[in-house]
JSON list of C-alpha atoms in Angstrom, two decimals:
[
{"chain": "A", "resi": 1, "resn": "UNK", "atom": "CA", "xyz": [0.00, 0.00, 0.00]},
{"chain": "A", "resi": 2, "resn": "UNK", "atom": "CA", "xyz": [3.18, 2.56, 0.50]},
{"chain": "A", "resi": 3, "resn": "UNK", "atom": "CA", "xyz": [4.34, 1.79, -3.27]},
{"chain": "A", "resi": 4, "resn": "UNK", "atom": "CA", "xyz": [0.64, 2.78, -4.42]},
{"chain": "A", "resi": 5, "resn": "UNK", "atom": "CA", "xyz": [0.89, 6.44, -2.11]},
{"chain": "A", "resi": 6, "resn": "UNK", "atom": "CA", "xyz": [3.98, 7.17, -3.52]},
{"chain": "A", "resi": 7, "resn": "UNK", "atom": "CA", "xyz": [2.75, 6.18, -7.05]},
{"chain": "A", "resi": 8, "resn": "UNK", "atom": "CA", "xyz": [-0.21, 8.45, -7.28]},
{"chain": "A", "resi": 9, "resn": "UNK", "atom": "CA", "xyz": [2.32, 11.23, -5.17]},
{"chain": "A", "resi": 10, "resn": "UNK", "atom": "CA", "xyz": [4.65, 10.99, -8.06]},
{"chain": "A", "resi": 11, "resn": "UNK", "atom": "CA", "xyz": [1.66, 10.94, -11.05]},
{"chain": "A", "resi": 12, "resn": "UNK", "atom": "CA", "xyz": [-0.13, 13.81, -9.51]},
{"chain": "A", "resi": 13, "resn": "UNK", "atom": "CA", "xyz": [3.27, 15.89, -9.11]},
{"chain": "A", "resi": 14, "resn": "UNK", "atom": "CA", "xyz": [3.86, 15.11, -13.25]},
{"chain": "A", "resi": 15, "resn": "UNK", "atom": "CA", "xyz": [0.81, 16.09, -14.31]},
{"chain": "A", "resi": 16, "resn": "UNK", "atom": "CA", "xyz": [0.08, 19.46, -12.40]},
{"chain": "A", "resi": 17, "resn": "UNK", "atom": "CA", "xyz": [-0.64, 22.33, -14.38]},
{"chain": "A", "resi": 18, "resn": "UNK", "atom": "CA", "xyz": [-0.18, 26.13, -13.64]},
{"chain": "A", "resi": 19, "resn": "UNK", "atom": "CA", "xyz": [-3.09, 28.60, -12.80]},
{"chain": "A", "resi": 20, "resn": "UNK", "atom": "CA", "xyz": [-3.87, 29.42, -15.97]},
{"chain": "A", "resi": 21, "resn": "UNK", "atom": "CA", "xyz": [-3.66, 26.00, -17.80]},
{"chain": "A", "resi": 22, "resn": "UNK", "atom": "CA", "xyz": [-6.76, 23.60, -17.65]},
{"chain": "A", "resi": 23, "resn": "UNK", "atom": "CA", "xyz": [-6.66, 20.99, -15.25]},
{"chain": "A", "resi": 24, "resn": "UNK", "atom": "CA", "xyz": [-8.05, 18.18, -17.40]},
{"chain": "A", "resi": 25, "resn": "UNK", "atom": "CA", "xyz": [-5.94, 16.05, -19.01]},
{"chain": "A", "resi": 26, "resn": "UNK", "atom": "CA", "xyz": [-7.68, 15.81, -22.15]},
{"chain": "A", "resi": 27, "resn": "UNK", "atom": "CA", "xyz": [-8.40, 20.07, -21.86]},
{"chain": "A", "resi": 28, "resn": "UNK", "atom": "CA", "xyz": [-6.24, 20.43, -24.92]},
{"chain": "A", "resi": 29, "resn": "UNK", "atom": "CA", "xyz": [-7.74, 17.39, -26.89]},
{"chain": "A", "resi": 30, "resn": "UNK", "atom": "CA", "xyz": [-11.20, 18.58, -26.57]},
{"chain": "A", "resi": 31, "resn": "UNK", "atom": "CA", "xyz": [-11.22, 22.46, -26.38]},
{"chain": "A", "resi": 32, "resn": "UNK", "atom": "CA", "xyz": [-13.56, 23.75, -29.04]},
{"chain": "A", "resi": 33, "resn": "UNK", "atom": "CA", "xyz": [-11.49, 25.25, -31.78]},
{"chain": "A", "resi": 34, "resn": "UNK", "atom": "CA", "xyz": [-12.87, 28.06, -33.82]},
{"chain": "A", "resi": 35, "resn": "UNK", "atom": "CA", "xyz": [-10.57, 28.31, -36.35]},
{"chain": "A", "resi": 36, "resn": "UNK", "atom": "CA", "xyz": [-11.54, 24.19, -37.29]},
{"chain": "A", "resi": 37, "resn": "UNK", "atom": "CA", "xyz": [-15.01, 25.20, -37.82]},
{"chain": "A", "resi": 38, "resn": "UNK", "atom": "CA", "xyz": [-14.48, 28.30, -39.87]},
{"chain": "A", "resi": 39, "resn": "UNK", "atom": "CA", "xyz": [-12.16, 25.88, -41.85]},
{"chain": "A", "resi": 40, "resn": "UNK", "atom": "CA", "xyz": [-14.47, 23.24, -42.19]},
{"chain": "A", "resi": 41, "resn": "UNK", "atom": "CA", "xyz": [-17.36, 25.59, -43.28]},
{"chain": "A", "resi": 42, "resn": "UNK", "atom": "CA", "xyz": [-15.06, 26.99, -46.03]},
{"chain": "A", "resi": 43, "resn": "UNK", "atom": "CA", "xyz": [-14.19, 23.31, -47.31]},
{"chain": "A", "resi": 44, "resn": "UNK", "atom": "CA", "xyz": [-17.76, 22.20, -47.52]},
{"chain": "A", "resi": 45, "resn": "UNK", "atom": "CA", "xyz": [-18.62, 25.50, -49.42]},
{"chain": "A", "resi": 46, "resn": "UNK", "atom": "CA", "xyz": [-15.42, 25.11, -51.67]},
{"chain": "A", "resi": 47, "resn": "UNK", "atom": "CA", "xyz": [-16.58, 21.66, -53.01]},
{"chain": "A", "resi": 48, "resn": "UNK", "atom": "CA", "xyz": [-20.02, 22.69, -53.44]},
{"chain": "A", "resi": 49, "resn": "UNK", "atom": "CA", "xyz": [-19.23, 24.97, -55.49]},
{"chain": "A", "resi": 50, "resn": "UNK", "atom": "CA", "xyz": [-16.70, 22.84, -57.33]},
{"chain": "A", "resi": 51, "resn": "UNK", "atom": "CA", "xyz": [-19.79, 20.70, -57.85]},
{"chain": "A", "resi": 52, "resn": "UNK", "atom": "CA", "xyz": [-21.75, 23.88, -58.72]},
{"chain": "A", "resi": 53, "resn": "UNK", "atom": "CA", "xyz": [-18.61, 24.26, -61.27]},
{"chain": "A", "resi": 54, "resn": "UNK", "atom": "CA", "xyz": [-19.28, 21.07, -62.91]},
{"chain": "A", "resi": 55, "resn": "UNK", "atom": "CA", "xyz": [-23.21, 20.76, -62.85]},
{"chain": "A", "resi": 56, "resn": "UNK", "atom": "CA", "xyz": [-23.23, 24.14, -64.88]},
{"chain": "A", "resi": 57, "resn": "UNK", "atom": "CA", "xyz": [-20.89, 23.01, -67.17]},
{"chain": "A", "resi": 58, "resn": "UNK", "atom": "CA", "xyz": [-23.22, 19.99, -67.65]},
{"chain": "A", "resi": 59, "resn": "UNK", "atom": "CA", "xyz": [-25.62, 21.95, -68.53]},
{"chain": "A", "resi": 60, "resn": "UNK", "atom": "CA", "xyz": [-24.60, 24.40, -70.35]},
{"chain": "A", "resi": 61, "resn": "UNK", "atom": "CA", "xyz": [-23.35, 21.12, -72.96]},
{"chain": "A", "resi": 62, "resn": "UNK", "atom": "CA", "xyz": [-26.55, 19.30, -72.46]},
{"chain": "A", "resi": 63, "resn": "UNK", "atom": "CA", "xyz": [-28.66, 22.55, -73.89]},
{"chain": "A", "resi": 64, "resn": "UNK", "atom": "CA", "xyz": [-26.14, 23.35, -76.30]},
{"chain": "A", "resi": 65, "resn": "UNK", "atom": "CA", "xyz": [-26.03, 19.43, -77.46]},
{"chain": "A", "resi": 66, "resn": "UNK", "atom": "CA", "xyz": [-29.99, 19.59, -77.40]},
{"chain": "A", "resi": 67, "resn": "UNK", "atom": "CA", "xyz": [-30.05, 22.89, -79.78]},
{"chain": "A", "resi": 68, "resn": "UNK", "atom": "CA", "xyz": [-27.82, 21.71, -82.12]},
{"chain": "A", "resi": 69, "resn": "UNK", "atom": "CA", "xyz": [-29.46, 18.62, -82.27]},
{"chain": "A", "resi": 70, "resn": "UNK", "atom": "CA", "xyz": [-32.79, 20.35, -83.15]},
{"chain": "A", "resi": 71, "resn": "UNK", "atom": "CA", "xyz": [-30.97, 22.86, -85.90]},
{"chain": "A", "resi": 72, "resn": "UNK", "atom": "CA", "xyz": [-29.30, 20.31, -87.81]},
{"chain": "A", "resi": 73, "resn": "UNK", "atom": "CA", "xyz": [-30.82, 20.89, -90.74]},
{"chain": "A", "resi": 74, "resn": "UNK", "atom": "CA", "xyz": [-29.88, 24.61, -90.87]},
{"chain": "A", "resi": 75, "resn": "UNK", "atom": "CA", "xyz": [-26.11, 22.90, -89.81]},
{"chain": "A", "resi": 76, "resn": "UNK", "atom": "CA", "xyz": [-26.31, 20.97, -92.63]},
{"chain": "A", "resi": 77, "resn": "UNK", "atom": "CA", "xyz": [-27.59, 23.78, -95.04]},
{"chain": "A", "resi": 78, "resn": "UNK", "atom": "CA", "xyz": [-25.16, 26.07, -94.50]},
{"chain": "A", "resi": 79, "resn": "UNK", "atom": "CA", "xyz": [-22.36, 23.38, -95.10]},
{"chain": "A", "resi": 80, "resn": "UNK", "atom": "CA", "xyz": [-23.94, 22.52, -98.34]},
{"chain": "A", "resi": 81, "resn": "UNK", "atom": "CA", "xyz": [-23.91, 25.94, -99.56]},
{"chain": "A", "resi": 82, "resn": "UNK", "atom": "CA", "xyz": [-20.14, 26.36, -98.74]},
{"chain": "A", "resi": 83, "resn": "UNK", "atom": "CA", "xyz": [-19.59, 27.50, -95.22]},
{"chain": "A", "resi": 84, "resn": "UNK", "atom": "CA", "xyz": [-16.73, 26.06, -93.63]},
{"chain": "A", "resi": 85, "resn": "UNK", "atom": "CA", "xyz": [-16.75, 24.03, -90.70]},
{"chain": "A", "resi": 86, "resn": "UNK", "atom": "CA", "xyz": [-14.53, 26.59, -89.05]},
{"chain": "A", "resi": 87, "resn": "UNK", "atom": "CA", "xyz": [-17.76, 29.20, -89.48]},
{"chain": "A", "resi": 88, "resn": "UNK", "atom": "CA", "xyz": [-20.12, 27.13, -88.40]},
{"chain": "A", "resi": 89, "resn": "UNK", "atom": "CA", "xyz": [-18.39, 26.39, -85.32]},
{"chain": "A", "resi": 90, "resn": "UNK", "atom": "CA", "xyz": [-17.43, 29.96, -84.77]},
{"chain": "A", "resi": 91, "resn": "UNK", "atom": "CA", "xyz": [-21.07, 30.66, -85.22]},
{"chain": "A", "resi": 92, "resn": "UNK", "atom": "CA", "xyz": [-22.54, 27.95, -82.40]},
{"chain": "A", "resi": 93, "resn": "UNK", "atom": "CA", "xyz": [-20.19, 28.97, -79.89]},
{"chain": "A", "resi": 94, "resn": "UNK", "atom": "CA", "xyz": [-21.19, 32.41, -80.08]},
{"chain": "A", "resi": 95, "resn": "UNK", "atom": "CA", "xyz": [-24.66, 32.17, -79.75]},
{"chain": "A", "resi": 96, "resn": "UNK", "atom": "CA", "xyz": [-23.54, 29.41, -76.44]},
{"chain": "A", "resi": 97, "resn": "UNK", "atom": "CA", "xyz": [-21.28, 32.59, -75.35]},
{"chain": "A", "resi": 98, "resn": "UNK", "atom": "CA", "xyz": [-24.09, 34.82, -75.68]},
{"chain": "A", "resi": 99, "resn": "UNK", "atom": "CA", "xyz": [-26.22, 33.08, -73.41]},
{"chain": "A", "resi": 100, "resn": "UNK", "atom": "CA", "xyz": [-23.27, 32.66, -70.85]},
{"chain": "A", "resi": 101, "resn": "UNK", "atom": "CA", "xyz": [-22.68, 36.39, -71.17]},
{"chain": "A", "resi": 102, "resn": "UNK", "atom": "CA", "xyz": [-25.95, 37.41, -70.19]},
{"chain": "A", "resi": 103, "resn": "UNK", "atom": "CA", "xyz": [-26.36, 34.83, -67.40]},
{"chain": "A", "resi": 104, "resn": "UNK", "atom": "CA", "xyz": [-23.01, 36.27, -65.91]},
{"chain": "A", "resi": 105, "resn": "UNK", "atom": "CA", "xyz": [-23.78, 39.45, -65.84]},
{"chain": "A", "resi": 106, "resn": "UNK", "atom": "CA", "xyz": [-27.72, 38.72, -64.63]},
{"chain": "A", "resi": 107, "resn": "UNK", "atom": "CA", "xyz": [-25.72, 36.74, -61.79]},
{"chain": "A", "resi": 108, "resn": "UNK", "atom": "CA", "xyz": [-23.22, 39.52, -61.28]},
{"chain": "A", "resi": 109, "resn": "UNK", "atom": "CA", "xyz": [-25.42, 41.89, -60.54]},
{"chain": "A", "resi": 110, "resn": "UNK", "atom": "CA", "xyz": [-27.47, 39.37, -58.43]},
{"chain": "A", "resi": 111, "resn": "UNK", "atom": "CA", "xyz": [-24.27, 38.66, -56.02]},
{"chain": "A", "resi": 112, "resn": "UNK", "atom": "CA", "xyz": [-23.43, 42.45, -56.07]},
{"chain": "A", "resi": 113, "resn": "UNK", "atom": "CA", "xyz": [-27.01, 42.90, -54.06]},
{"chain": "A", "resi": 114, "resn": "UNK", "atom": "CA", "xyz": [-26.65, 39.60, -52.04]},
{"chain": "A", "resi": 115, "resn": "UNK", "atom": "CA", "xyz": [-23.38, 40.57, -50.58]},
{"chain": "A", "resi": 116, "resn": "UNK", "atom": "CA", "xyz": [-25.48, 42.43, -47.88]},
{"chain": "A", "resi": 117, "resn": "UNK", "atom": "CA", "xyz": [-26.56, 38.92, -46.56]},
{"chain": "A", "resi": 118, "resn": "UNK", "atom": "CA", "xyz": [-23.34, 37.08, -47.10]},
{"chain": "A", "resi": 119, "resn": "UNK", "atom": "CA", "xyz": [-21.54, 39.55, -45.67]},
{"chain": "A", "resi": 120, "resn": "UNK", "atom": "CA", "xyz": [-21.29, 37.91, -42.03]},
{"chain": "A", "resi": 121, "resn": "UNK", "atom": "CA", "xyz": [-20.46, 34.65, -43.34]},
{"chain": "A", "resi": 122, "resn": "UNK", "atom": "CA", "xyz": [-17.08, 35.55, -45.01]},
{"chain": "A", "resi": 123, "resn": "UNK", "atom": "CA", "xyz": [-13.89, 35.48, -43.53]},
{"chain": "A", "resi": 124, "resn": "UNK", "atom": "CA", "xyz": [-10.86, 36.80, -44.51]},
{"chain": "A", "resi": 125, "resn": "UNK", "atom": "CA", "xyz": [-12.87, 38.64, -47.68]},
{"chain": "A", "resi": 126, "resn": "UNK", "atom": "CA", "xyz": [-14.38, 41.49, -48.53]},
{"chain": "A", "resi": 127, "resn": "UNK", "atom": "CA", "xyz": [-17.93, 41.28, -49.76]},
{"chain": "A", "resi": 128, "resn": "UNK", "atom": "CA", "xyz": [-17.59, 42.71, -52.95]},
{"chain": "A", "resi": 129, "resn": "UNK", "atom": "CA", "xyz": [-13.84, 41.05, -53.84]},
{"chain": "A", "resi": 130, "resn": "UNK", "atom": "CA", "xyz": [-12.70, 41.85, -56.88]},
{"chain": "A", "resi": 131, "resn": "UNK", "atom": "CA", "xyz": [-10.98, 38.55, -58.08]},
{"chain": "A", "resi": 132, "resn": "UNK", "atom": "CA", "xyz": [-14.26, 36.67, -56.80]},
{"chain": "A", "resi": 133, "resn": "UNK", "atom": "CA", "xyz": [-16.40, 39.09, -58.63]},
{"chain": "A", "resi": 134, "resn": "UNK", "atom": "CA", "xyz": [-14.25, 39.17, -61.77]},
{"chain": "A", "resi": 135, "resn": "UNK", "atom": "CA", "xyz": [-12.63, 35.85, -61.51]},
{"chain": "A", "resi": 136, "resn": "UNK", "atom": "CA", "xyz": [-14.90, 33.74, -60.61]},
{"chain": "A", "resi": 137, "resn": "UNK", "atom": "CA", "xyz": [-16.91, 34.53, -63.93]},
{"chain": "A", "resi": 138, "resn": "UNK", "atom": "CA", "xyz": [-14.19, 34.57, -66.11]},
{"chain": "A", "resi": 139, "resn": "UNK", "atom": "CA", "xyz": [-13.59, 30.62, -65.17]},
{"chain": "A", "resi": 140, "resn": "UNK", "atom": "CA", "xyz": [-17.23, 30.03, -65.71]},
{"chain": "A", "resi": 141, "resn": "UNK", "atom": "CA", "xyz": [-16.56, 31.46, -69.08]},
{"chain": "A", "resi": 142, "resn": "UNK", "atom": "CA", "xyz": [-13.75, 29.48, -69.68]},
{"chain": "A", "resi": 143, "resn": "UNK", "atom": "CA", "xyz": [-15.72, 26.31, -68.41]},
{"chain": "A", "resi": 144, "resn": "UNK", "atom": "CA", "xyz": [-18.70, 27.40, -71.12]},
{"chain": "A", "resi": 145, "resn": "UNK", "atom": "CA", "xyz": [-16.76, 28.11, -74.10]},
{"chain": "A", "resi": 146, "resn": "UNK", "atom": "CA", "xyz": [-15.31, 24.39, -73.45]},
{"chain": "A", "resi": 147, "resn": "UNK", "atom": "CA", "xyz": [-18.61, 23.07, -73.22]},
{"chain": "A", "resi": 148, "resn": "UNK", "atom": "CA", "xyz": [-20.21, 25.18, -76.46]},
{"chain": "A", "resi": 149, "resn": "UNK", "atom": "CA", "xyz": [-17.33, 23.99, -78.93]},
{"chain": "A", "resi": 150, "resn": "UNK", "atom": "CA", "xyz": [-17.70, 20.26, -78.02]},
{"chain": "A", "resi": 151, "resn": "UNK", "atom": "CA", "xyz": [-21.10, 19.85, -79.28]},
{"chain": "A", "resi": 152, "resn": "UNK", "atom": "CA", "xyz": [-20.22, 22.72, -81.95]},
{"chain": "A", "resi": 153, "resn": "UNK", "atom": "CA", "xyz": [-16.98, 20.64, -83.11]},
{"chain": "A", "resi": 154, "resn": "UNK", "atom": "CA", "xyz": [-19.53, 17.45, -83.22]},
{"chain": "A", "resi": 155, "resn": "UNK", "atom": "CA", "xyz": [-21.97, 19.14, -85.44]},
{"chain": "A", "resi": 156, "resn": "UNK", "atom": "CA", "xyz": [-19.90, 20.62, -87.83]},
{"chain": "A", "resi": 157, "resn": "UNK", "atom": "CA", "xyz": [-18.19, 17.48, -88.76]},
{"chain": "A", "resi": 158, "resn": "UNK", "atom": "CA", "xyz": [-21.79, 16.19, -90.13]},
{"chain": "A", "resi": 159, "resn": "UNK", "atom": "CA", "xyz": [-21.88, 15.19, -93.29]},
{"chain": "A", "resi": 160, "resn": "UNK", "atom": "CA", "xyz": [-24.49, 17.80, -95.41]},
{"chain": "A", "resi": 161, "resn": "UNK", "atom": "CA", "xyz": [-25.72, 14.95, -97.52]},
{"chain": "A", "resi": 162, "resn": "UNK", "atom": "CA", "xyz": [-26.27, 12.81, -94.97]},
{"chain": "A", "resi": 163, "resn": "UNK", "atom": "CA", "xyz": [-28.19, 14.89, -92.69]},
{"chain": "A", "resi": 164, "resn": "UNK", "atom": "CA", "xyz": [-30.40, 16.49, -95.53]},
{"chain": "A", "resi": 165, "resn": "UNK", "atom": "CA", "xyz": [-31.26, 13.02, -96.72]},
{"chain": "A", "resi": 166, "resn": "UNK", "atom": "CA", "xyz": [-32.02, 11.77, -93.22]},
{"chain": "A", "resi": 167, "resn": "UNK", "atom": "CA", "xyz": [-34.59, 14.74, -92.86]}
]
């Protein structure tokens, strides 16, 4: 029974902390940490809107692939009278870059007014940042005019006769 005094004399002298320190030994383990949450927050929103990334750039090919798929006749028209696939691809991506313009700058000036809101839930950030107001449509342009001159490539390779006789 000594040995087991002088055992728990000898613990409780190792693990004593100062006044100011916590006096659990798992204080440190489990103390909430701000900092994690705020990082955690900022992860979850950072792959939803990676995800938000992709899904419009899904869609943005899907409506493309579903218009050119209704106006292949005009497609292959305009190749039979002598436009060059190089035209015709110019001219489907434009109209696809059209529509991405307008929905960036509808979406723009959407986020300009919604900054108000969001404005307690950024860190680090201004509310109206310039690189996230500038950049972040920029990429989504980039991310369209990949996804208008897939389809547009597709169609253009059609052959005229082909596509006139199937109609």
């Amino acid at each position: 029974v000594p040995e087991m005094l002088a055992a728990s004399r000898c613990a409780s002298s190792t693990t004593r902390r100062t006044a100011g320190e916590s006096t659990s030994a798992f204080g440190d383990f489990f103390s909430p940490d701000v900092g994690a949450s705020a990082r955690f927050g900022s992860t979850v929103l950072g792959s939803f809107s990676a995800v938000a990334m992709l899904l419009a750039a899904i869609g943005i090919y899907g409506v493309l692939a579903f218009v050119i798929s209704l106006s292949r006749r005009e497609i292959a028209i305009r190749l039979a009278l002598g436009a060059t696939r190089g035209r015709v691809v110019g001219l489907i991506v434009r109209q696809g870059m059209t529509l991405v313009a307008f929905g960036s700058a509808v979406g723009l000036v959407v986020a300009y007014y919604a900054t108000a809101v969001l404005s307690t839930q950024l860190f680090d950030v201004t509310a109206t940042d310039p690189l996230t107001f500038f950049g972040i449509p920029v990429l989504l342009g980039l991310v369209a005019l990949v996804a208008c001159y897939v389809p547009a490539r597709r169609a253009a390779r059609v052959d005229p006769t082909i596509a006139l006789r199937y109609e």
